[in-house]
Structures are given as C-alpha cells and as structure tokens.
Short mmCIF file of C-alpha atoms and ligand atoms in Angstrom, two decimals:
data_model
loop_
_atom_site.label_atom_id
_atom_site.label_comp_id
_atom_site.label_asym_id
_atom_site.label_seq_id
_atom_site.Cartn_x
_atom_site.Cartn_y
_atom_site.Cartn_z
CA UNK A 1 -138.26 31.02 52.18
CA UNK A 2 -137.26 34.68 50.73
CA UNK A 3 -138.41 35.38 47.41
CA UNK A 4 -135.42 37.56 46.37
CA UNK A 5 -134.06 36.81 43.23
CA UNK A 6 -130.43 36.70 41.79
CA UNK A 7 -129.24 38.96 43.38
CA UNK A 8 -127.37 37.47 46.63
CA UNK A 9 -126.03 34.33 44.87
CA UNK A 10 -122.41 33.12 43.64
CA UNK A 11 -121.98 31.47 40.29
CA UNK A 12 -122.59 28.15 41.32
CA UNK A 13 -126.16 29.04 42.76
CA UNK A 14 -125.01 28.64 46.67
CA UNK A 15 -126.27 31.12 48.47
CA UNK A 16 -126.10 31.82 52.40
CA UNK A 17 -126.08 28.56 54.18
CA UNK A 18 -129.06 29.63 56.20
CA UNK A 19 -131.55 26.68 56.50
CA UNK A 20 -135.60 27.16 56.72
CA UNK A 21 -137.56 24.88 58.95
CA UNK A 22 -138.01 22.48 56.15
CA UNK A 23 -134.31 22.02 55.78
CA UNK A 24 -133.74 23.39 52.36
CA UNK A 25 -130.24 24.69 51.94
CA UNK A 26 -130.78 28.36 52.00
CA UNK A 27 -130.23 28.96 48.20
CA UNK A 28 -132.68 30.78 46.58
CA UNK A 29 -132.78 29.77 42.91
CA UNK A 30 -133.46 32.52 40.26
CA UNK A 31 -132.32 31.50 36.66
CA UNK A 32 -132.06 28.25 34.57
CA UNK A 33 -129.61 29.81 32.17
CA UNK A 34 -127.29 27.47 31.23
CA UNK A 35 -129.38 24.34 31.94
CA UNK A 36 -128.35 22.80 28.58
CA UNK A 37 -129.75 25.55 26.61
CA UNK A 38 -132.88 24.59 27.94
CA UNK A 39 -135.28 26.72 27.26
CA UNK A 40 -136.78 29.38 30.27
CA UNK A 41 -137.28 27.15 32.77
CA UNK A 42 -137.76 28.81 36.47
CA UNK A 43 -134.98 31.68 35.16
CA UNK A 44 -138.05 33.42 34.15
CA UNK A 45 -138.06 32.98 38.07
CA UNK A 46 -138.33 36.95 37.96
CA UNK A 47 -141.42 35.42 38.27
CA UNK A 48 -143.81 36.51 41.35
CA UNK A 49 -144.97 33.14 41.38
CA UNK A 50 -143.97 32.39 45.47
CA UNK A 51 -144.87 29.18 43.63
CA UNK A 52 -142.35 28.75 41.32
CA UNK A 53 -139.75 30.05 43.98
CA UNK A 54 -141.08 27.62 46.79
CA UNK A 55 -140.72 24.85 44.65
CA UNK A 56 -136.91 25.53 43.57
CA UNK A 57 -135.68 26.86 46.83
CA UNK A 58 -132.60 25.21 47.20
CA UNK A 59 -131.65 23.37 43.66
CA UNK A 60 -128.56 24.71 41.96
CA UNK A 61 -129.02 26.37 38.85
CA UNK A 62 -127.19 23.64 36.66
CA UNK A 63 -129.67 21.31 36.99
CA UNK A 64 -131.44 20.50 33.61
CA UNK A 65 -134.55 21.37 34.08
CA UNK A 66 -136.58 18.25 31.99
CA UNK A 67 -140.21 19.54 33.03
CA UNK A 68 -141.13 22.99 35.19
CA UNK A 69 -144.21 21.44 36.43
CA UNK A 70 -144.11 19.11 37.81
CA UNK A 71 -140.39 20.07 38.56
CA UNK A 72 -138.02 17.40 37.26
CA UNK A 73 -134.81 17.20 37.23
CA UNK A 74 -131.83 15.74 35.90
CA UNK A 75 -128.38 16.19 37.60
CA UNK A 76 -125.30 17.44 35.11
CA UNK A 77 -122.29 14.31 35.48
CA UNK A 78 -120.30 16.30 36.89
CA UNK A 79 -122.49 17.14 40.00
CA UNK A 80 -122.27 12.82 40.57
CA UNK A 81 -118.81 13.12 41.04
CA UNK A 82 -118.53 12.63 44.88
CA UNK A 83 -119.35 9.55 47.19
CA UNK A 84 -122.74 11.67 48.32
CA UNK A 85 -124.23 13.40 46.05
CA UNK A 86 -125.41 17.49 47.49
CA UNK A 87 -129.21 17.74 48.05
CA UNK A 88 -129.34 21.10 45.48
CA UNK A 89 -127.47 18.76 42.40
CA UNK A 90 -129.61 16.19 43.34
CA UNK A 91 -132.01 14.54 40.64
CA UNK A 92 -136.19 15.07 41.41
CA UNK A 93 -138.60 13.18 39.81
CA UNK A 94 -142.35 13.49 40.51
CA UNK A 95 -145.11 12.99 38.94
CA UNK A 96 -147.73 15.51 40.31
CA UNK A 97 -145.58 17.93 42.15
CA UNK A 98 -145.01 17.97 45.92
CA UNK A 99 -147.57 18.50 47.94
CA UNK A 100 -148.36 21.38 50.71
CA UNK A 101 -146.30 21.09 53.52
CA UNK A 102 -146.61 22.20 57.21
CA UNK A 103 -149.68 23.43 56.48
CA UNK A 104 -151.43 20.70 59.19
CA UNK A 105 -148.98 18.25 61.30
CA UNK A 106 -147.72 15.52 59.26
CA UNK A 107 -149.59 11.66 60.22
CA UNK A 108 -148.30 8.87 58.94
CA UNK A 109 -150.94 6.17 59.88
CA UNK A 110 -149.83 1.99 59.43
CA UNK A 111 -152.96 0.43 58.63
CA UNK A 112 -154.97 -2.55 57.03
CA UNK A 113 -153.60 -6.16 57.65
CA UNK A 114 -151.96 -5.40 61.40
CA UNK A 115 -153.32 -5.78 65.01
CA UNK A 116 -153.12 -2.45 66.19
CA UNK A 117 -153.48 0.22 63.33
CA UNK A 118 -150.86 3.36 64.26
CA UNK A 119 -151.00 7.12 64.17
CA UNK A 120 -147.60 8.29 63.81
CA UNK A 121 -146.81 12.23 64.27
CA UNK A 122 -143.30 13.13 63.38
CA UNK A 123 -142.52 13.76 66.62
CA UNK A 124 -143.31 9.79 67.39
CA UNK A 125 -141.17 9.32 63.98
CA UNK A 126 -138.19 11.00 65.53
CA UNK A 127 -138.36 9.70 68.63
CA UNK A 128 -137.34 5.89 67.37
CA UNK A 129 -134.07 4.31 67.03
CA UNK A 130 -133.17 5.67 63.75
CA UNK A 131 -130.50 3.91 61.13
CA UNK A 132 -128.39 5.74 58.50
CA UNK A 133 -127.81 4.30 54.81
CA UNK A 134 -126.14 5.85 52.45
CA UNK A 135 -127.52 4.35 49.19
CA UNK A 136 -128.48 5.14 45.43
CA UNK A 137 -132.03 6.50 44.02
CA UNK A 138 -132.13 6.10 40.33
CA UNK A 139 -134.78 6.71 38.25
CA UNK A 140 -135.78 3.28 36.61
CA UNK A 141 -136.29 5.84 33.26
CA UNK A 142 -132.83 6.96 33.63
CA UNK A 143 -131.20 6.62 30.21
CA UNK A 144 -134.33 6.45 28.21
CA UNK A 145 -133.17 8.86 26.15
CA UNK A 146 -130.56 6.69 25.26
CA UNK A 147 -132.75 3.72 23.68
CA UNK A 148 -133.39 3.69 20.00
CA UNK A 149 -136.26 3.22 18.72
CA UNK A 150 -137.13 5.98 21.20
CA UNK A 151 -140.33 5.89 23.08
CA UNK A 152 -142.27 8.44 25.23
CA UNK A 153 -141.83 9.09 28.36
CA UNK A 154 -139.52 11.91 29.99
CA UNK A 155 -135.95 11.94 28.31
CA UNK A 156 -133.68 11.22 30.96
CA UNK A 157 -130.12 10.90 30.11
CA UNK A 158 -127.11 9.51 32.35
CA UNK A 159 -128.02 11.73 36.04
CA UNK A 160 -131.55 10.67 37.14
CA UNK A 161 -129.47 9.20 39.90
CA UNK A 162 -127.69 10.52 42.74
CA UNK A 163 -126.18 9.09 46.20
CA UNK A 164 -127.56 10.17 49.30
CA UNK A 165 -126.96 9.21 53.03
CA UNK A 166 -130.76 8.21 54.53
CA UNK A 167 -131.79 8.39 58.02
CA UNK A 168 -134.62 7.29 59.67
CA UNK A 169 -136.94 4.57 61.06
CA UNK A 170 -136.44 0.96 59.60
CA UNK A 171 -139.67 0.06 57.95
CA UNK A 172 -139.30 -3.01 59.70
CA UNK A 173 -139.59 -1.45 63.57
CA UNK A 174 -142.89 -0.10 62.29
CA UNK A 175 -144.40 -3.17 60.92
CA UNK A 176 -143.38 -4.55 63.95
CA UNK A 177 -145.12 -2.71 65.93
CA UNK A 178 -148.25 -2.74 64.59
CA UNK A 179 -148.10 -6.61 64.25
CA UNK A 180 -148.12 -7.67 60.29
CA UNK A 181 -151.29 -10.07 60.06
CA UNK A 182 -150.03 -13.67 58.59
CA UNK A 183 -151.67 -13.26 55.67
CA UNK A 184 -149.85 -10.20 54.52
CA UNK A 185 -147.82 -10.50 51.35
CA UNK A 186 -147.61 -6.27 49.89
CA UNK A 187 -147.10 -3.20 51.67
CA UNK A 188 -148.53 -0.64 49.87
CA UNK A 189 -147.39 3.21 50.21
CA UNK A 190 -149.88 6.41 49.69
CA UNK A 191 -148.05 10.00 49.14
CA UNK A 192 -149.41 13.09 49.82
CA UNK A 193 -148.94 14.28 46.54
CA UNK A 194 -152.30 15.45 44.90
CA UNK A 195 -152.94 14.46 41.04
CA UNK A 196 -154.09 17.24 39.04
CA UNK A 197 -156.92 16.25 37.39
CA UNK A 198 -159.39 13.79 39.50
CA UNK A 199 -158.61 11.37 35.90
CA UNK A 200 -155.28 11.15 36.32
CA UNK A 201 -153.93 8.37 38.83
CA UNK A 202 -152.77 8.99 42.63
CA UNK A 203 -149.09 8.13 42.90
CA UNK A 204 -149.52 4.56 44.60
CA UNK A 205 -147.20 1.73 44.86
CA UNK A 206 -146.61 -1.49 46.72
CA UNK A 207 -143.38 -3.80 47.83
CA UNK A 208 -143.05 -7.35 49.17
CA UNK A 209 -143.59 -8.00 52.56
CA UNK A 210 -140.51 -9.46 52.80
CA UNK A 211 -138.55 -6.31 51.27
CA UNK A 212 -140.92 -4.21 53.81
CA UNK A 213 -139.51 -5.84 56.26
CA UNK A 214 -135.28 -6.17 54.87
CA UNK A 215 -133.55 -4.10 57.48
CA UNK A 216 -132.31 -1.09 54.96
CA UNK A 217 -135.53 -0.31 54.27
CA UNK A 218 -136.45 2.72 55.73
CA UNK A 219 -138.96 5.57 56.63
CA UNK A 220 -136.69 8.21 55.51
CA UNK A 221 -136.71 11.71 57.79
CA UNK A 222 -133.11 12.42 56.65
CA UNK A 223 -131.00 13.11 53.54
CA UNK A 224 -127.42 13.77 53.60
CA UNK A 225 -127.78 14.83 57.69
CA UNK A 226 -130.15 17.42 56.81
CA UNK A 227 -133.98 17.30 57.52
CA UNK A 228 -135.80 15.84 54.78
CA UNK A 229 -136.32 18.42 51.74
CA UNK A 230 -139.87 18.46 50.30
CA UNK A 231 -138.83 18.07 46.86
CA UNK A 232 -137.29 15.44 47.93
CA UNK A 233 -140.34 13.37 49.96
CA UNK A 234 -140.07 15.42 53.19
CA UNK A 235 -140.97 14.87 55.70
CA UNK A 236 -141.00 11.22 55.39
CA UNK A 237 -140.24 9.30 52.50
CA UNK A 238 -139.59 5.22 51.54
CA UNK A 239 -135.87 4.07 50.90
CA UNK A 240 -135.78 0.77 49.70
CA UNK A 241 -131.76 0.65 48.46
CA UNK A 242 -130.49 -1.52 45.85
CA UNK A 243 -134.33 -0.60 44.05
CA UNK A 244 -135.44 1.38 41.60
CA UNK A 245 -136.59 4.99 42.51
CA UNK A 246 -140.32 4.15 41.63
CA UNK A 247 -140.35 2.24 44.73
CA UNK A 248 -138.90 4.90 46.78
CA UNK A 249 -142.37 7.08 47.69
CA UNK A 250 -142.19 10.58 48.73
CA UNK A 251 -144.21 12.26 51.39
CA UNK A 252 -145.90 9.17 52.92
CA UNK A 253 -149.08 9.43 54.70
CA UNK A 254 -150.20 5.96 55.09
CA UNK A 255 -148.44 2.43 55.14
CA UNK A 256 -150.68 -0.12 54.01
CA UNK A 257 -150.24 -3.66 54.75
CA UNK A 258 -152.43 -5.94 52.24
CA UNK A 259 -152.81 -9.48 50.93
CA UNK A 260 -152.14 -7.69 47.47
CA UNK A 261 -150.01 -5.99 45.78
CA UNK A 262 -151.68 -2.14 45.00
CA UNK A 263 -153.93 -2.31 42.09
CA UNK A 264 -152.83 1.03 41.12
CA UNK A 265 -151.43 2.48 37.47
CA UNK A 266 -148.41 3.37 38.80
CA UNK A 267 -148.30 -0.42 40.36
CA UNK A 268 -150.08 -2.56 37.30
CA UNK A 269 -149.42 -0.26 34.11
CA UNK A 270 -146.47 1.91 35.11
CA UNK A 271 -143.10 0.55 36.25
CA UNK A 272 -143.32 -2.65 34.33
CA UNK A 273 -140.72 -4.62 32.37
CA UNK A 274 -140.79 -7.40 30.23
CA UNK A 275 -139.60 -10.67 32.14
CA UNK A 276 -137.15 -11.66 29.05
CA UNK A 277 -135.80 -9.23 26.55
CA UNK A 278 -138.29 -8.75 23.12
CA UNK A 279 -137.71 -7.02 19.67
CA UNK A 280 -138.44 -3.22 19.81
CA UNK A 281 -141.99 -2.46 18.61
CA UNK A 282 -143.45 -5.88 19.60
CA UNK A 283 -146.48 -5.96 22.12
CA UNK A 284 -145.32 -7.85 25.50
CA UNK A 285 -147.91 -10.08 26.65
CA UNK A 286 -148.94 -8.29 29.94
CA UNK A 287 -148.29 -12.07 31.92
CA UNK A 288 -144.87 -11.58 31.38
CA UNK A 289 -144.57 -8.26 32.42
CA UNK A 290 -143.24 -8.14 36.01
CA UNK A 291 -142.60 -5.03 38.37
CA UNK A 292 -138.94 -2.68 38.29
CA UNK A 293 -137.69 -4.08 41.32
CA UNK A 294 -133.99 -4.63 41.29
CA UNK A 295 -132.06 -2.12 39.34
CA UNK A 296 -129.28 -3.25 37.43
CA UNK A 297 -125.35 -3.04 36.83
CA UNK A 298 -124.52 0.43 35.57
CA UNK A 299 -121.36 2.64 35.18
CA UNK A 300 -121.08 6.58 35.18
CA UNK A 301 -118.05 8.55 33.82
CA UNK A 302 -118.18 11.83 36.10
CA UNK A 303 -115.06 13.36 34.38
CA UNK A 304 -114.08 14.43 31.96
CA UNK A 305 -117.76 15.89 31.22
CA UNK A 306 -119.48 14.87 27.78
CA UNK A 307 -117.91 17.56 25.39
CA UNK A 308 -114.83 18.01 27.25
CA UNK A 309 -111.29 19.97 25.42
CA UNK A 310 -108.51 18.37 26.85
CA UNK A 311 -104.74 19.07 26.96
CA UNK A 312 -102.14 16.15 25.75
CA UNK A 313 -100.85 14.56 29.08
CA UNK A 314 -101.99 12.29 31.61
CA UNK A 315 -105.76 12.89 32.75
CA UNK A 316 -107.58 11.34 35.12
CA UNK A 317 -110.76 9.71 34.37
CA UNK A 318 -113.39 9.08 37.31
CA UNK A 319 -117.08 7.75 37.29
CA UNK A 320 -119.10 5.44 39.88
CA UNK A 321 -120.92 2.37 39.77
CA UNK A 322 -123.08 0.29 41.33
CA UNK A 323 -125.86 -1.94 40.95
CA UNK A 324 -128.89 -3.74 42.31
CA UNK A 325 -128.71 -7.29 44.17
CA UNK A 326 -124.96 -7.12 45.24
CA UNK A 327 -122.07 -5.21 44.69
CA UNK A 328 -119.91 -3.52 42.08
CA UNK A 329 -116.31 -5.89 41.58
CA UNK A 330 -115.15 -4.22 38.91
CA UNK A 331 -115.50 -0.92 36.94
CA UNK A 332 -113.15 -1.03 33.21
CA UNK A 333 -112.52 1.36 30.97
CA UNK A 334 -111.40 1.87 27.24
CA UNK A 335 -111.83 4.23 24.51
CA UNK A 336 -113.83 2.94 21.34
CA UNK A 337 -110.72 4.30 19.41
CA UNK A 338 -108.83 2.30 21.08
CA UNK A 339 -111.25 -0.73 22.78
CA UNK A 340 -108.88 -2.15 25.15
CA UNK A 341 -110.39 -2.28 28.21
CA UNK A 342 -108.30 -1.36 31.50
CA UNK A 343 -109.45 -1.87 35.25
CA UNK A 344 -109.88 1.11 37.59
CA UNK A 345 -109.29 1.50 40.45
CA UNK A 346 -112.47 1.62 42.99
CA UNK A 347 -112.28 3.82 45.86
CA UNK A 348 -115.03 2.81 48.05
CA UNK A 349 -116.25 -0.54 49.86
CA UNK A 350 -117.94 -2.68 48.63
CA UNK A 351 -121.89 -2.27 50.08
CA UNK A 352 -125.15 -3.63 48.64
CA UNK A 353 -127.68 -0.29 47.21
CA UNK A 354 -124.58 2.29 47.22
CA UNK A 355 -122.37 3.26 45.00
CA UNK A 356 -118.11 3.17 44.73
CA UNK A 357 -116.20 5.55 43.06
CA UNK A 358 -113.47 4.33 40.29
CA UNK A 359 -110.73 6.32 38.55
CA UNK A 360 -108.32 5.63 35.76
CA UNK A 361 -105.07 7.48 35.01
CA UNK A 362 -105.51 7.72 31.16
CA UNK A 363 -103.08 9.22 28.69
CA UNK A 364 -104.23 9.86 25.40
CA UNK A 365 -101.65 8.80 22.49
CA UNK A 366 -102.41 11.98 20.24
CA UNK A 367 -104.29 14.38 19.86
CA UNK A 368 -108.40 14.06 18.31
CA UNK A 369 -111.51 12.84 18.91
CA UNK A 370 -112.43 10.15 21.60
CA UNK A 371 -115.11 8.44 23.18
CA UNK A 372 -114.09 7.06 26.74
CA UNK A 373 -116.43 4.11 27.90
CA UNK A 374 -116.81 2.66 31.15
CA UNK A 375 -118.63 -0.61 32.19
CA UNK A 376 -119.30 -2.15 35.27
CA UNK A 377 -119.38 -6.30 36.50
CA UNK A 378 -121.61 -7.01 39.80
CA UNK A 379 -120.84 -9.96 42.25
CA UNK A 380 -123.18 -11.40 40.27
CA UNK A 381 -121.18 -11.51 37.67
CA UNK A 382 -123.58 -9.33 35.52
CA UNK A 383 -121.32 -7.22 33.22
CA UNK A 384 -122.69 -4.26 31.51
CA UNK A 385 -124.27 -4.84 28.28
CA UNK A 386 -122.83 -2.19 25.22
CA UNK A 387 -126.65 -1.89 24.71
CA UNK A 388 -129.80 -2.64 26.73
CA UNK A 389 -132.49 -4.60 26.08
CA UNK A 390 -135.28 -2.42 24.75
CA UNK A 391 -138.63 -2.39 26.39
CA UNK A 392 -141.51 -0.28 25.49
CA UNK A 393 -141.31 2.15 28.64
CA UNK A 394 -137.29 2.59 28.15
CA UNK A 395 -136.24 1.53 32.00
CA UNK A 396 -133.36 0.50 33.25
CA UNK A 397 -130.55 1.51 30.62
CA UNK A 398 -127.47 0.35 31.33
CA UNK A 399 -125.56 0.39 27.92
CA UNK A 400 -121.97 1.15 28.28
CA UNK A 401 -121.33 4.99 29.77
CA UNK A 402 -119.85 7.07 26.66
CA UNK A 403 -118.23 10.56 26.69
CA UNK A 404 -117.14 12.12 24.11
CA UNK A 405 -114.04 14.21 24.22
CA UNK A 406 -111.12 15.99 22.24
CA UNK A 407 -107.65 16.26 23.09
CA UNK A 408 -105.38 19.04 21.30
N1 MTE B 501 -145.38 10.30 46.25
C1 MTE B 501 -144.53 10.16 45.25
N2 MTE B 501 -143.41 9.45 45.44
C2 MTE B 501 -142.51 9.29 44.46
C3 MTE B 501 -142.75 9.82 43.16
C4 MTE B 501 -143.95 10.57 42.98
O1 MTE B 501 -144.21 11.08 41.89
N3 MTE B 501 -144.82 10.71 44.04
N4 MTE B 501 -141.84 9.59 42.16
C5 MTE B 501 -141.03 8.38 42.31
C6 MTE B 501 -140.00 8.24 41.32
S1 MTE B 501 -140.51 7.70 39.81
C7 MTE B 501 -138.69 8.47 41.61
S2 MTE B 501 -137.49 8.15 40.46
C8 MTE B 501 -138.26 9.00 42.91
C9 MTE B 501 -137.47 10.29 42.74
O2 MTE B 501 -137.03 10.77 43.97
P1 MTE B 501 -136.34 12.21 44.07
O3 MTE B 501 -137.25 13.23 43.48
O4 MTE B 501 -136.03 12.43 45.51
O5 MTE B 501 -135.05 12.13 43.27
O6 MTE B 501 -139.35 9.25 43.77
C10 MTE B 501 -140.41 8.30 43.70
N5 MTE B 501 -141.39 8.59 44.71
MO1 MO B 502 -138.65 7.28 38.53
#
C-alpha cells in the first residue's frame, strides 16, 4: 500500500478505487481531523510510520478514532445509514492489533476432538461451496458510554456496529469434514493476533457446538464482495450472526473442537453478563455470570445526526434495527417533547442476525429544542428498555436511541 499522504484524496477520504492484494479499498488515510475533536490520532499520519499507514489503509477519515493502538474504531451515525454498511466507515475493534499478514501462507488447521485433524490453505478455503450472509457485528460494549454509573472499559457510543454482507465456508461443512467426536460440546477459535506483553491474555474464545454447527455460521473470506480486509479478520474470520462481536474472531488459525468451553480471559473473565439484572456497584456472584451470546433488541437513528440544525417543514427521520434471536417487528418513534410514539415504516425483510431500515416522515410543530427517540420490539416481543440494565462491564446497551436536535 502507498505511503503518500493527503495529498490525492477527496473530502470524504475516498481515494482511487485501486485495490491491493489484501483487498483494502485503495484509500490511503492521512488525517483524523475532525474525528470528534479527537485528539491527533493517525492525522499526525505525516507520520513515517509504514506502520501507522498500513494499519489505516483504507478507513475513512470520519471515523472516531477511540484508541490508535490498537486501532479502534467507532463509526459516525451517519455512516450506518445504508442496508450494508462500507468496509472504510466500518467499526474495528481489537484488542492487540492485527497481526502480520502474507508474510507466510495463511493455515487454518481444525483440530482436537475430530477424526481426521485438517490443514486448510486458503486456496482449499476458497475452493468450497461458499454461502453469503449479510448480517450485523456489534460490539457487545457498544453503548457503554451510555451507562451511568460509568465503568471502564473503551467508551463506545451508538456505532460499534455496522452491517456487512459475509461470504465464505459454513463452519458447519468444516466440522463436517473433519468428523466432530461425540463428546464435543465447544468449539474454540485461536487468532493470529499476537498480545503485547507475554502477561497479557491471547485473544481466545469458544461457541456451542451446536451454534458451530447452525448453518449461518461461517468462516468468513468475504466482506461486502470484497476480499477480507485485515483490520477486519482477513483472511479468514468467524461470523456467528444474530451474536455479539466478541464471538466473531478475526484472523483464525486454528478451530478447536473440545469437551469445554476455552478456559481463556477473554472466555471466563471477559464477555460476561450477569444472568438477571443487579444494582450498579454490587459484586455478581461469578455462578451467575453467563457468556454475551445473543445480542439484544436495539434501535439506531441514522438521521438527522446528534446535533443536527434543522429547517421548519417535514423531515425525514431514518435509523435501523435489529436484534438477536429473531427479528425486528416494529421500530417507533417519538420525541421526549412530545412522547407519543408513532410506527415507522421498515424497509427491509424481515431476517434473523441483520438489520432493517425504518423511516418516519416527522414534522416538527415549532421551532426549538428536541430529542427524537427510537425503540425497537423483536418477534420476541422484547421491546426496548428506556434504560438498560447495568452490569459491571457495560455490554449490551440498548436504552432508547436519542438525538438531539434544533429546528429554527
Ligand atoms: N482475533 C481477534 N478476534 C476478534 C477480536 C480480537 O481482538 N482479536 N475482537 C473481537 C471483538 S470484541 C469484536 S467487537 C469484533 C470486531 O470486529 P471488527 O473489528 O471487524 O469490527 O471482533 C472480534 N474478534
Ligand atoms: Mo467487542
């Protein structure tokens, strides 16, 4: 990837459309100004660091840059307001960084409780019947900087999420061929993604057999039709729709098939959540803590943007929604001037792990402040709570969506 800077790029950070072998768009990513007034970010990208460039090739420069290393990211609203949400506005969470890549041929090896262990190259990958899902990746910390009492942890706000259309090998055809052992009950993932101390904990997580083996779950190789982007788990990454993002691991190098679930921190400490709601501040009782699977019912006004100025007259207000186990039924909307609550309209089918679009013709009665809110019901019949239970990590929030606007 070129390590020019500025210099060849329109406003919104799109660049040439040439792609490089690992399927980045061809933007080339020089400043962070603008990023919510964060501060520096990779816009000191005047950088030399090949570094610093390599790892933002391709993200568009609105992204809110939450930590430079490890690069995470949190998409503005208004990037989420599409049925597939563009690899550079997409949200990237990791924990240690991505790995080298294409430095050695990629190997994903299925081993443990199966007959006949496999050595996968990409080629082999590639070469199998391959399905395409478009589905959701949220962050099960998305919102936590939304809770009160707030708690550590990054401060996501309402876009670590994004909708992407995955292609690749069903986990299933995998386990399948390397013949799952009866007394399998966890498949465990391992990412190539290096720690950076030898303290801190490898990136390791494990899911059901039985979710291993659901037919959406995939072996990732494609996002959005493109080859899979390494910030993004390429070449080969876990989608496991309709679940949290923790369960979703990047870069995978070797499938695991146990009697146990991983005994891990990412799998026993990290990614936890009380069974039944407590009171902030109190201690769970580890029993009763049980793993983010499922994510939950949540709404997402994509416009207007938080902060908006609006003209009098009829606007148009549009989010998405979606939700774990399920579907979406219903999306409503009100103002909290004015709590009514009016049903959207939802523009796309129903489909368990993605996401449907809603809009609302909304005209405001006079001019001033407002605060649109949105909230979603599942065909569960799970509604959208104003506020979420706390929990001591701060996942899954899924209070009502707010915006805050002004009319004049
Ligand atoms: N190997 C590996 N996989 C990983 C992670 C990681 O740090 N290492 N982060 C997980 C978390 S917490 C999330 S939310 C998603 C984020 O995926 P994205 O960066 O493509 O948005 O990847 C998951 N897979
Ligand atoms: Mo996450």
């Amino acid at each position: 990837m070129a390590a020019e800077l500025d210099d060849h790029r329109d406003r919104d950070g799109r660049a040439g459309a040439a792609s490089d072998r690992r399927g980045f768009l061809g933007t080339v990513w020089g400043g962070m100004l603008g990023a919510g007034g964060l501060a520096g970010g990779l816009g000191r990208a005047a950088s030399p660091s090949a570094r610093a460039d390599e790892a933002s090739a391709g993200v568009d420069r609105r992204m809110i840059v939450r930590t430079e290393r490890p690069l995470n990211l949190e998409s503005p609203s208004a990037a989420l307001d599409s049925f597939l949400t563009p690899v550079p506005e997409f949200f990237v969470r990791s924990h240690h960084g991505a790995p080298a890549i294409g430095l050695r041929p990629w190997e994903v090896v299925v081993e443990g409780l199966v007959e006949r262990p496999l050595k996968l190259s990409l080629a082999d990958l590639e070469a199998m019947a391959s399905t395409t899902i478009p589905a959701v990746l949220q962050c099960a910390g998305n919102g936590r900087g939304l809770f009160r009492p707030r708690m550590p942890g990054l401060v996501w706000e309402r876009g670590a999420v994004g909708h992407a259309e995955w292609a690749g090998v069903p986990l299933a055809a995998l386990l399948e061929r390397a013949g799952v052992r009866p007394e399998a009950a966890h498949v465990h993932f391992v990412g190539g993604d290096v720690p950076p101390t030898p303290k801190s904990p490898a990136f390791i997580r494990s899911i059901p057999v039985a979710r291993a083996k659901a037919e959406d779950t995939l072996v990732a190789l494609k996002m959005n039709g493109e080859p899979l982007p390494v910030l993004h788990g390429g070449p080969a990454r876990v989608v496991v729709p309709g679940w949290g993002g923790d369960c979703w691991t990047k870069w995978i190098r070797r499938i695991v098939v146990a009697a146990e679930e991983a005994s891990s921190f990412y799998m026993k400490t990290g990614y936890r959540i009380p069974r039944k709601p407590i009171p902030p501040g109190v201690a769970p009782d580890p029993a009763d803590l049980v793993p983010v699977e499922w994510m939950n019912v949540k709404s997402l006004i994509t416009w207007p943007g938080a902060g908006a100025a609006l003209a009098r007259g009829p606007q148009e207000v549009r989010g998405v929604a979606w939700t774990g186990e399920g579907h979406v039924v219903k999306v409503e909307v009100a103002t909290v001037q004015d709590p009514t609550w009016r049903e959207a309209e939802l523009l796309d089918g129903p489909r368990q792990g993605s996401w449907r679009r809603f809009k609302l013709a909304w005209t405001p009665p006079a001019a001033g402040e407002y605060v649109l809110q949105a909230r979603a019901t599942d065909s569960k019949g799970e509604v959208q709570p104003e506020v979420s239970p706390w929990n001591k990590s701060g996942y899954l929030w899924n209070g009502y969506d707010r915006v805050p606007c002004t009319v004049s």
